[in-house]
């Protein structure tokens, strides 16, 4: 598609305009002629884009934000936005920051643990009992300065007390399917927030639930970091919102992730092309909406059978409607054209479960220590190996080996009558690798 307006320059490091209130987003043309603009202040911190062409409209919106010099962070769940506007943003594969997304920062650990529990609850659609178990497990993980990855949680959930075994076992089964969610390079979220404008795509996730958990973890980390961030985006755009905030006949958990996201000091734009699958909470919480023509016209047809129907007219098939629920204003427009630009996302190197690692000595030491000692816990390994290696390097290697199913954490009673501890053990693949490295 070609625009008749000046092209937007890439905004990866440009920064914001400083006065967001003055920003005006040019979205298209009125049916009667003239440009249709949406002022940043009209968003009031929230916007819902929905309908069959929601991704196309969201891509135009992201492009328009960049043209208005607004710092914009796009979390592209299904890759459809990357196919249209990735060339205008610093673009990353989700694996670049997923390691840090699961990592608890010491200062933010208490709040982040609650948000991560809410993230798993939303992604896995947990019940209130399972949410409580997850919250308790997260607090244990946060106290140990650990990561909230599925591999770590699998062991921690089994040690939560005060809940019936049925719910604990059921939750462990849910987490087991995600234990080996992949991570790559340890990209920092503070760097992501300071980029100016960026797009993170989750398209490479190998299965849908992995994408949903990764996306939810990103949202939790962002909400946790935003209050104290030195730099932050003006707008966060999240598509496929129905994958996290689902429509349920009965809401059986606290919906804390959505609540905290809407309370964040940033404008949130949710996008969904499946409005029937979207939570009613979202529909009610976003009075300002961009609706595609088929969704608007379907609503108009339904109004014909109501006595007190509003007198709104149908719109053309290629039109989009701005519906302002605050004041009851309705403005249809024809989306403007722009040049599609794409770029390949940066992605961290995939881990290779072979002997060829960045530091074979560290890998060999970890495997040997786990095989040698009776109760090799994470803190004990970090304390021992950090004398020779940087602690972050050791943490990264432990998580890498666990993600590659070479080591695993299990609960074990180290002392008679004492509390169970999470200790590392070698898997059969890990034992074979240790033997091969010793040759």
PDB file of C-alpha atoms in Angstrom, residues 106-366:
ATOM      1  CA  UNK A 106      14.699  -7.586  44.168  1.00  0.00           C
ATOM      2  CA  UNK A 107      12.999  -4.201  44.581  1.00  0.00           C
ATOM      3  CA  UNK A 108       9.854  -5.219  42.682  1.00  0.00           C
ATOM      4  CA  UNK A 109       9.654  -8.873  43.772  1.00  0.00           C
ATOM      5  CA  UNK A 110       6.554  -8.707  46.056  1.00  0.00           C
ATOM      6  CA  UNK A 111       4.385  -6.871  43.533  1.00  0.00           C
ATOM      7  CA  UNK A 112       5.846  -8.676  40.541  1.00  0.00           C
ATOM      8  CA  UNK A 113       5.091 -12.059  42.144  1.00  0.00           C
ATOM      9  CA  UNK A 114       1.403 -11.142  42.430  1.00  0.00           C
ATOM     10  CA  UNK A 115       1.345  -9.928  38.837  1.00  0.00           C
ATOM     11  CA  UNK A 116       3.037 -13.095  37.597  1.00  0.00           C
ATOM     12  CA  UNK A 117       0.448 -15.191  39.437  1.00  0.00           C
ATOM     13  CA  UNK A 118      -2.240 -13.129  37.697  1.00  0.00           C
ATOM     14  CA  UNK A 119      -0.447 -13.610  34.358  1.00  0.00           C
ATOM     15  CA  UNK A 120      -0.478 -17.412  34.647  1.00  0.00           C
ATOM     16  CA  UNK A 121      -4.092 -17.236  35.834  1.00  0.00           C
ATOM     17  CA  UNK A 122      -5.133 -15.274  32.754  1.00  0.00           C
ATOM     18  CA  UNK A 123      -3.102 -17.342  30.286  1.00  0.00           C
ATOM     19  CA  UNK A 124      -4.171 -20.722  31.681  1.00  0.00           C
ATOM     20  CA  UNK A 125      -7.692 -19.599  32.667  1.00  0.00           C
ATOM     21  CA  UNK A 126      -7.241 -20.865  36.224  1.00  0.00           C
ATOM     22  CA  UNK A 127      -9.925 -21.141  38.878  1.00  0.00           C
ATOM     23  CA  UNK A 128      -9.850 -19.055  42.069  1.00  0.00           C
ATOM     24  CA  UNK A 129      -8.372 -21.995  44.021  1.00  0.00           C
ATOM     25  CA  UNK A 130      -5.635 -22.502  41.439  1.00  0.00           C
ATOM     26  CA  UNK A 131      -4.953 -18.760  41.407  1.00  0.00           C
ATOM     27  CA  UNK A 132      -4.430 -18.808  45.186  1.00  0.00           C
ATOM     28  CA  UNK A 133      -2.014 -21.756  44.899  1.00  0.00           C
ATOM     29  CA  UNK A 134      -0.143 -19.987  42.120  1.00  0.00           C
ATOM     30  CA  UNK A 135       0.087 -16.793  44.184  1.00  0.00           C
ATOM     31  CA  UNK A 136       1.527 -18.681  47.168  1.00  0.00           C
ATOM     32  CA  UNK A 137       4.045 -20.476  44.955  1.00  0.00           C
ATOM     33  CA  UNK A 138       5.093 -17.181  43.358  1.00  0.00           C
ATOM     34  CA  UNK A 139       5.800 -15.676  46.766  1.00  0.00           C
ATOM     35  CA  UNK A 140       8.096 -18.603  47.557  1.00  0.00           C
ATOM     36  CA  UNK A 141       9.910 -18.172  44.263  1.00  0.00           C
ATOM     37  CA  UNK A 142      10.309 -14.415  44.829  1.00  0.00           C
ATOM     38  CA  UNK A 143      11.819 -14.970  48.297  1.00  0.00           C
ATOM     39  CA  UNK A 144      14.476 -17.211  46.764  1.00  0.00           C
ATOM     40  CA  UNK A 145      15.419 -14.620  44.116  1.00  0.00           C
ATOM     41  CA  UNK A 146      14.434 -17.122  41.471  1.00  0.00           C
ATOM     42  CA  UNK A 147      12.638 -16.969  38.154  1.00  0.00           C
ATOM     43  CA  UNK A 148       8.927 -17.533  37.602  1.00  0.00           C
ATOM     44  CA  UNK A 149       9.454 -19.821  34.614  1.00  0.00           C
ATOM     45  CA  UNK A 150       7.225 -22.896  34.270  1.00  0.00           C
ATOM     46  CA  UNK A 151      10.189 -25.184  34.973  1.00  0.00           C
ATOM     47  CA  UNK A 152      10.794 -23.575  38.374  1.00  0.00           C
ATOM     48  CA  UNK A 153       7.081 -23.306  39.230  1.00  0.00           C
ATOM     49  CA  UNK A 154       6.504 -27.006  38.610  1.00  0.00           C
ATOM     50  CA  UNK A 155       8.599 -27.816  41.662  1.00  0.00           C
ATOM     51  CA  UNK A 156       7.383 -24.950  43.833  1.00  0.00           C
ATOM     52  CA  UNK A 157       3.665 -25.612  43.381  1.00  0.00           C
ATOM     53  CA  UNK A 158       4.050 -29.063  44.936  1.00  0.00           C
ATOM     54  CA  UNK A 159       5.360 -27.505  48.154  1.00  0.00           C
ATOM     55  CA  UNK A 160       2.482 -25.073  48.730  1.00  0.00           C
ATOM     56  CA  UNK A 161       0.610 -25.880  51.950  1.00  0.00           C
ATOM     57  CA  UNK A 162      -2.996 -25.306  52.959  1.00  0.00           C
ATOM     58  CA  UNK A 163      -4.690 -26.482  49.744  1.00  0.00           C
ATOM     59  CA  UNK A 164      -6.337 -29.755  48.828  1.00  0.00           C
ATOM     60  CA  UNK A 165      -4.169 -32.154  46.865  1.00  0.00           C
ATOM     61  CA  UNK A 166      -6.643 -32.320  43.989  1.00  0.00           C
ATOM     62  CA  UNK A 167      -6.144 -28.656  43.085  1.00  0.00           C
ATOM     63  CA  UNK A 168      -2.369 -28.840  43.540  1.00  0.00           C
ATOM     64  CA  UNK A 169      -2.037 -31.909  41.316  1.00  0.00           C
ATOM     65  CA  UNK A 170      -4.338 -30.403  38.703  1.00  0.00           C
ATOM     66  CA  UNK A 171      -2.281 -27.201  38.601  1.00  0.00           C
ATOM     67  CA  UNK A 172       1.000 -29.123  38.383  1.00  0.00           C
ATOM     68  CA  UNK A 173      -0.403 -30.943  35.372  1.00  0.00           C
ATOM     69  CA  UNK A 174      -1.257 -27.644  33.704  1.00  0.00           C
ATOM     70  CA  UNK A 175       2.223 -26.256  34.340  1.00  0.00           C
ATOM     71  CA  UNK A 176       3.928 -29.473  33.213  1.00  0.00           C
ATOM     72  CA  UNK A 177       2.812 -28.805  29.642  1.00  0.00           C
ATOM     73  CA  UNK A 178       4.795 -25.550  29.725  1.00  0.00           C
ATOM     74  CA  UNK A 179       7.918 -26.612  31.602  1.00  0.00           C
ATOM     75  CA  UNK A 180      10.207 -26.145  28.646  1.00  0.00           C
ATOM     76  CA  UNK A 181       9.096 -22.772  27.363  1.00  0.00           C
ATOM     77  CA  UNK A 182      12.167 -21.564  25.531  1.00  0.00           C
ATOM     78  CA  UNK A 183      14.336 -18.628  26.535  1.00  0.00           C
ATOM     79  CA  UNK A 184      17.177 -17.013  24.665  1.00  0.00           C
ATOM     80  CA  UNK A 185      19.357 -14.003  25.382  1.00  0.00           C
ATOM     81  CA  UNK A 186      18.877 -12.081  28.604  1.00  0.00           C
ATOM     82  CA  UNK A 187      17.621  -8.825  27.106  1.00  0.00           C
ATOM     83  CA  UNK A 188      16.698  -6.251  29.753  1.00  0.00           C
ATOM     84  CA  UNK A 189      13.176  -4.859  30.032  1.00  0.00           C
ATOM     85  CA  UNK A 190      14.576  -1.491  31.042  1.00  0.00           C
ATOM     86  CA  UNK A 191      16.273  -1.452  27.638  1.00  0.00           C
ATOM     87  CA  UNK A 192      13.002  -2.378  25.934  1.00  0.00           C
ATOM     88  CA  UNK A 193      11.157   0.451  27.686  1.00  0.00           C
ATOM     89  CA  UNK A 194      13.853   2.964  26.757  1.00  0.00           C
ATOM     90  CA  UNK A 195      13.997   2.090  23.053  1.00  0.00           C
ATOM     91  CA  UNK A 196      11.551   4.761  22.027  1.00  0.00           C
ATOM     92  CA  UNK A 197       9.350   2.615  19.787  1.00  0.00           C
ATOM     93  CA  UNK A 198       9.614  -1.156  19.505  1.00  0.00           C
ATOM     94  CA  UNK A 199       7.680  -4.167  18.277  1.00  0.00           C
ATOM     95  CA  UNK A 200       7.930  -7.589  19.930  1.00  0.00           C
ATOM     96  CA  UNK A 201       6.451 -10.500  17.993  1.00  0.00           C
ATOM     97  CA  UNK A 202       5.368 -13.780  19.586  1.00  0.00           C
ATOM     98  CA  UNK A 203       4.736 -15.552  16.288  1.00  0.00           C
ATOM     99  CA  UNK A 204       7.687 -17.934  16.747  1.00  0.00           C
ATOM    100  CA  UNK A 205       6.198 -19.554  19.877  1.00  0.00           C
ATOM    101  CA  UNK A 206       5.915 -23.253  19.075  1.00  0.00           C
ATOM    102  CA  UNK A 207       2.393 -23.743  20.408  1.00  0.00           C
ATOM    103  CA  UNK A 208      -0.507 -21.423  21.345  1.00  0.00           C
ATOM    104  CA  UNK A 209      -0.341 -21.813  25.119  1.00  0.00           C
ATOM    105  CA  UNK A 210       3.378 -21.012  25.120  1.00  0.00           C
ATOM    106  CA  UNK A 211       2.581 -17.767  23.305  1.00  0.00           C
ATOM    107  CA  UNK A 212      -0.165 -16.893  25.781  1.00  0.00           C
ATOM    108  CA  UNK A 213       2.022 -17.499  28.840  1.00  0.00           C
ATOM    109  CA  UNK A 214       4.922 -15.561  27.299  1.00  0.00           C
ATOM    110  CA  UNK A 215       2.636 -12.632  26.389  1.00  0.00           C
ATOM    111  CA  UNK A 216       1.109 -12.598  29.877  1.00  0.00           C
ATOM    112  CA  UNK A 217       4.601 -12.666  31.434  1.00  0.00           C
ATOM    113  CA  UNK A 218       5.585  -9.668  29.311  1.00  0.00           C
ATOM    114  CA  UNK A 219       2.505  -7.734  30.448  1.00  0.00           C
ATOM    115  CA  UNK A 220       3.189  -8.563  34.112  1.00  0.00           C
ATOM    116  CA  UNK A 221       6.835  -7.486  33.845  1.00  0.00           C
ATOM    117  CA  UNK A 222       5.882  -4.260  32.082  1.00  0.00           C
ATOM    118  CA  UNK A 223       3.247  -3.324  34.647  1.00  0.00           C
ATOM    119  CA  UNK A 224       5.700  -4.139  37.435  1.00  0.00           C
ATOM    120  CA  UNK A 225       8.508  -2.016  35.953  1.00  0.00           C
ATOM    121  CA  UNK A 226       6.544   0.991  34.691  1.00  0.00           C
ATOM    122  CA  UNK A 227       6.151   2.894  38.020  1.00  0.00           C
ATOM    123  CA  UNK A 228       9.920   3.229  38.523  1.00  0.00           C
ATOM    124  CA  UNK A 229      11.052   3.178  34.896  1.00  0.00           C
ATOM    125  CA  UNK A 230      13.260   6.089  33.843  1.00  0.00           C
ATOM    126  CA  UNK A 231      11.832   5.847  30.331  1.00  0.00           C
ATOM    127  CA  UNK A 232       8.489   4.401  29.315  1.00  0.00           C
ATOM    128  CA  UNK A 233       6.314   4.227  26.198  1.00  0.00           C
ATOM    129  CA  UNK A 234       3.386   6.553  25.654  1.00  0.00           C
ATOM    130  CA  UNK A 235       1.285   3.778  24.112  1.00  0.00           C
ATOM    131  CA  UNK A 236       1.249  -0.017  24.501  1.00  0.00           C
ATOM    132  CA  UNK A 237      -0.597  -1.945  21.772  1.00  0.00           C
ATOM    133  CA  UNK A 238      -1.515  -5.603  22.399  1.00  0.00           C
ATOM    134  CA  UNK A 239      -3.297  -7.616  19.718  1.00  0.00           C
ATOM    135  CA  UNK A 240      -5.182 -10.897  20.088  1.00  0.00           C
ATOM    136  CA  UNK A 241      -6.438  -9.564  23.444  1.00  0.00           C
ATOM    137  CA  UNK A 242      -9.032 -12.340  23.588  1.00  0.00           C
ATOM    138  CA  UNK A 243      -6.186 -14.826  24.095  1.00  0.00           C
ATOM    139  CA  UNK A 244      -5.517 -13.340  27.560  1.00  0.00           C
ATOM    140  CA  UNK A 245      -8.805 -11.698  28.518  1.00  0.00           C
ATOM    141  CA  UNK A 246     -11.332 -14.323  27.557  1.00  0.00           C
ATOM    142  CA  UNK A 247     -15.099 -14.310  27.692  1.00  0.00           C
ATOM    143  CA  UNK A 248     -16.307 -16.710  30.378  1.00  0.00           C
ATOM    144  CA  UNK A 249     -19.923 -17.376  31.368  1.00  0.00           C
ATOM    145  CA  UNK A 250     -18.834 -16.957  35.004  1.00  0.00           C
ATOM    146  CA  UNK A 251     -15.708 -15.075  35.996  1.00  0.00           C
ATOM    147  CA  UNK A 252     -13.941 -17.373  38.443  1.00  0.00           C
ATOM    148  CA  UNK A 253     -10.748 -15.456  39.123  1.00  0.00           C
ATOM    149  CA  UNK A 254      -9.823 -11.904  40.091  1.00  0.00           C
ATOM    150  CA  UNK A 255      -8.836 -10.620  36.604  1.00  0.00           C
ATOM    151  CA  UNK A 256      -5.963  -8.865  38.382  1.00  0.00           C
ATOM    152  CA  UNK A 257      -3.702  -8.689  35.343  1.00  0.00           C
ATOM    153  CA  UNK A 258      -6.267  -6.657  33.384  1.00  0.00           C
ATOM    154  CA  UNK A 259      -7.028  -4.426  36.371  1.00  0.00           C
ATOM    155  CA  UNK A 260      -3.359  -3.627  36.976  1.00  0.00           C
ATOM    156  CA  UNK A 261      -2.745  -3.053  33.271  1.00  0.00           C
ATOM    157  CA  UNK A 262      -5.551  -0.494  33.086  1.00  0.00           C
ATOM    158  CA  UNK A 263      -4.206   1.241  36.209  1.00  0.00           C
ATOM    159  CA  UNK A 264      -0.725   1.617  34.678  1.00  0.00           C
ATOM    160  CA  UNK A 265       0.464   5.118  33.788  1.00  0.00           C
ATOM    161  CA  UNK A 266       0.429   4.469  30.047  1.00  0.00           C
ATOM    162  CA  UNK A 267      -2.178   4.439  27.285  1.00  0.00           C
ATOM    163  CA  UNK A 268      -3.295   0.855  26.623  1.00  0.00           C
ATOM    164  CA  UNK A 269      -4.667  -0.226  23.236  1.00  0.00           C
ATOM    165  CA  UNK A 270      -6.171  -3.718  23.068  1.00  0.00           C
ATOM    166  CA  UNK A 271      -6.911  -5.328  19.710  1.00  0.00           C
ATOM    167  CA  UNK A 272      -9.197  -8.285  18.962  1.00  0.00           C
ATOM    168  CA  UNK A 273     -10.696  -9.631  15.757  1.00  0.00           C
ATOM    169  CA  UNK A 274     -12.855 -12.049  17.784  1.00  0.00           C
ATOM    170  CA  UNK A 275     -15.060  -9.815  19.873  1.00  0.00           C
ATOM    171  CA  UNK A 276     -17.307 -12.752  20.779  1.00  0.00           C
ATOM    172  CA  UNK A 277     -14.341 -14.327  22.615  1.00  0.00           C
ATOM    173  CA  UNK A 278     -13.403 -11.140  24.475  1.00  0.00           C
ATOM    174  CA  UNK A 279     -14.203 -10.606  28.143  1.00  0.00           C
ATOM    175  CA  UNK A 280     -17.189  -8.408  28.946  1.00  0.00           C
ATOM    176  CA  UNK A 281     -14.937  -6.601  31.434  1.00  0.00           C
ATOM    177  CA  UNK A 282     -12.815  -5.375  28.531  1.00  0.00           C
ATOM    178  CA  UNK A 283     -15.854  -4.346  26.494  1.00  0.00           C
ATOM    179  CA  UNK A 284     -17.200  -2.313  29.419  1.00  0.00           C
ATOM    180  CA  UNK A 285     -13.845  -0.850  30.504  1.00  0.00           C
ATOM    181  CA  UNK A 286     -13.068   0.653  27.078  1.00  0.00           C
ATOM    182  CA  UNK A 287     -15.679   3.300  26.218  1.00  0.00           C
ATOM    183  CA  UNK A 288     -13.611   4.470  23.220  1.00  0.00           C
ATOM    184  CA  UNK A 289     -13.583   1.933  20.406  1.00  0.00           C
ATOM    185  CA  UNK A 290     -12.565   1.596  16.780  1.00  0.00           C
ATOM    186  CA  UNK A 291     -15.054  -0.815  15.208  1.00  0.00           C
ATOM    187  CA  UNK A 292     -14.723  -2.357  11.761  1.00  0.00           C
ATOM    188  CA  UNK A 293     -17.672  -2.034   9.409  1.00  0.00           C
ATOM    189  CA  UNK A 294     -19.070  -5.555   9.709  1.00  0.00           C
ATOM    190  CA  UNK A 295     -19.165  -5.346  13.513  1.00  0.00           C
ATOM    191  CA  UNK A 296     -20.863  -1.945  13.392  1.00  0.00           C
ATOM    192  CA  UNK A 297     -23.389  -2.971  10.749  1.00  0.00           C
ATOM    193  CA  UNK A 298     -24.232  -6.182  12.598  1.00  0.00           C
ATOM    194  CA  UNK A 299     -24.988  -4.111  15.666  1.00  0.00           C
ATOM    195  CA  UNK A 300     -27.188  -1.797  13.621  1.00  0.00           C
ATOM    196  CA  UNK A 301     -29.162  -4.782  12.305  1.00  0.00           C
ATOM    197  CA  UNK A 302     -29.688  -5.991  15.867  1.00  0.00           C
ATOM    198  CA  UNK A 303     -30.932  -2.544  16.893  1.00  0.00           C
ATOM    199  CA  UNK A 304     -33.807  -2.783  14.392  1.00  0.00           C
ATOM    200  CA  UNK A 305     -35.602  -5.131  16.787  1.00  0.00           C
ATOM    201  CA  UNK A 306     -35.251  -2.843  19.793  1.00  0.00           C
ATOM    202  CA  UNK A 307     -37.783  -0.144  20.612  1.00  0.00           C
ATOM    203  CA  UNK A 308     -35.226   2.326  21.999  1.00  0.00           C
ATOM    204  CA  UNK A 309     -32.582   1.790  19.308  1.00  0.00           C
ATOM    205  CA  UNK A 310     -30.154   4.649  18.611  1.00  0.00           C
ATOM    206  CA  UNK A 311     -30.574   6.244  15.199  1.00  0.00           C
ATOM    207  CA  UNK A 312     -27.164   5.318  13.767  1.00  0.00           C
ATOM    208  CA  UNK A 313     -26.689   4.642  10.084  1.00  0.00           C
ATOM    209  CA  UNK A 314     -24.841   1.681   8.533  1.00  0.00           C
ATOM    210  CA  UNK A 315     -21.381   2.397   7.090  1.00  0.00           C
ATOM    211  CA  UNK A 316     -19.550   1.351   3.925  1.00  0.00           C
ATOM    212  CA  UNK A 317     -17.847  -2.084   3.945  1.00  0.00           C
ATOM    213  CA  UNK A 318     -14.340  -0.562   3.965  1.00  0.00           C
ATOM    214  CA  UNK A 319     -15.089   1.949   6.726  1.00  0.00           C
ATOM    215  CA  UNK A 320     -14.147   2.039  10.420  1.00  0.00           C
ATOM    216  CA  UNK A 321     -16.222   3.696  13.137  1.00  0.00           C
ATOM    217  CA  UNK A 322     -14.872   5.709  16.069  1.00  0.00           C
ATOM    218  CA  UNK A 323     -17.361   5.178  18.895  1.00  0.00           C
ATOM    219  CA  UNK A 324     -16.877   7.457  21.892  1.00  0.00           C
ATOM    220  CA  UNK A 325     -18.935   6.066  24.747  1.00  0.00           C
ATOM    221  CA  UNK A 326     -18.093   9.022  26.971  1.00  0.00           C
ATOM    222  CA  UNK A 327     -20.096  11.502  24.915  1.00  0.00           C
ATOM    223  CA  UNK A 328     -22.026   9.269  22.508  1.00  0.00           C
ATOM    224  CA  UNK A 329     -20.139  10.561  19.467  1.00  0.00           C
ATOM    225  CA  UNK A 330     -19.820   8.396  16.368  1.00  0.00           C
ATOM    226  CA  UNK A 331     -17.436   9.172  13.494  1.00  0.00           C
ATOM    227  CA  UNK A 332     -16.989   6.834  10.515  1.00  0.00           C
ATOM    228  CA  UNK A 333     -13.853   7.113   8.397  1.00  0.00           C
ATOM    229  CA  UNK A 334     -12.128   5.413   5.486  1.00  0.00           C
ATOM    230  CA  UNK A 335      -8.651   4.245   6.612  1.00  0.00           C
ATOM    231  CA  UNK A 336      -5.825   6.017   4.834  1.00  0.00           C
ATOM    232  CA  UNK A 337      -3.147   4.141   2.933  1.00  0.00           C
ATOM    233  CA  UNK A 338       0.478   3.824   3.995  1.00  0.00           C
ATOM    234  CA  UNK A 339       3.570   2.000   2.835  1.00  0.00           C
ATOM    235  CA  UNK A 340       3.951  -1.474   4.297  1.00  0.00           C
ATOM    236  CA  UNK A 341       7.457  -2.020   5.666  1.00  0.00           C
ATOM    237  CA  UNK A 342       8.705  -5.211   7.230  1.00  0.00           C
ATOM    238  CA  UNK A 343      11.944  -6.293   8.855  1.00  0.00           C
ATOM    239  CA  UNK A 344      13.234  -9.530  10.360  1.00  0.00           C
ATOM    240  CA  UNK A 345      12.947  -9.563  14.168  1.00  0.00           C
ATOM    241  CA  UNK A 346      16.094  -9.791  16.216  1.00  0.00           C
ATOM    242  CA  UNK A 347      16.155 -13.110  18.037  1.00  0.00           C
ATOM    243  CA  UNK A 348      18.550 -14.542  20.561  1.00  0.00           C
ATOM    244  CA  UNK A 349      20.487 -17.605  19.433  1.00  0.00           C
ATOM    245  CA  UNK A 350      18.581 -20.793  20.080  1.00  0.00           C
ATOM    246  CA  UNK A 351      20.082 -23.005  22.745  1.00  0.00           C
ATOM    247  CA  UNK A 352      21.840 -26.090  21.405  1.00  0.00           C
ATOM    248  CA  UNK A 353      21.611 -29.091  23.719  1.00  0.00           C
ATOM    249  CA  UNK A 354      25.033 -30.389  22.746  1.00  0.00           C
ATOM    250  CA  UNK A 355      28.547 -30.202  24.125  1.00  0.00           C
ATOM    251  CA  UNK A 356      29.199 -27.016  22.113  1.00  0.00           C
ATOM    252  CA  UNK A 357      28.389 -24.313  24.661  1.00  0.00           C
ATOM    253  CA  UNK A 358      29.820 -20.839  25.248  1.00  0.00           C
ATOM    254  CA  UNK A 359      31.743 -22.150  28.290  1.00  0.00           C
ATOM    255  CA  UNK A 360      32.053 -25.920  28.479  1.00  0.00           C
ATOM    256  CA  UNK A 361      33.847 -25.687  31.823  1.00  0.00           C
ATOM    257  CA  UNK A 362      30.866 -24.068  33.560  1.00  0.00           C
ATOM    258  CA  UNK A 363      28.442 -26.563  32.046  1.00  0.00           C
ATOM    259  CA  UNK A 364      30.629 -29.474  33.117  1.00  0.00           C
ATOM    260  CA  UNK A 365      31.033 -28.082  36.657  1.00  0.00           C
ATOM    261  CA  UNK A 366      27.287 -27.716  37.123  1.00  0.00           C
TER     262      UNK A 366
END
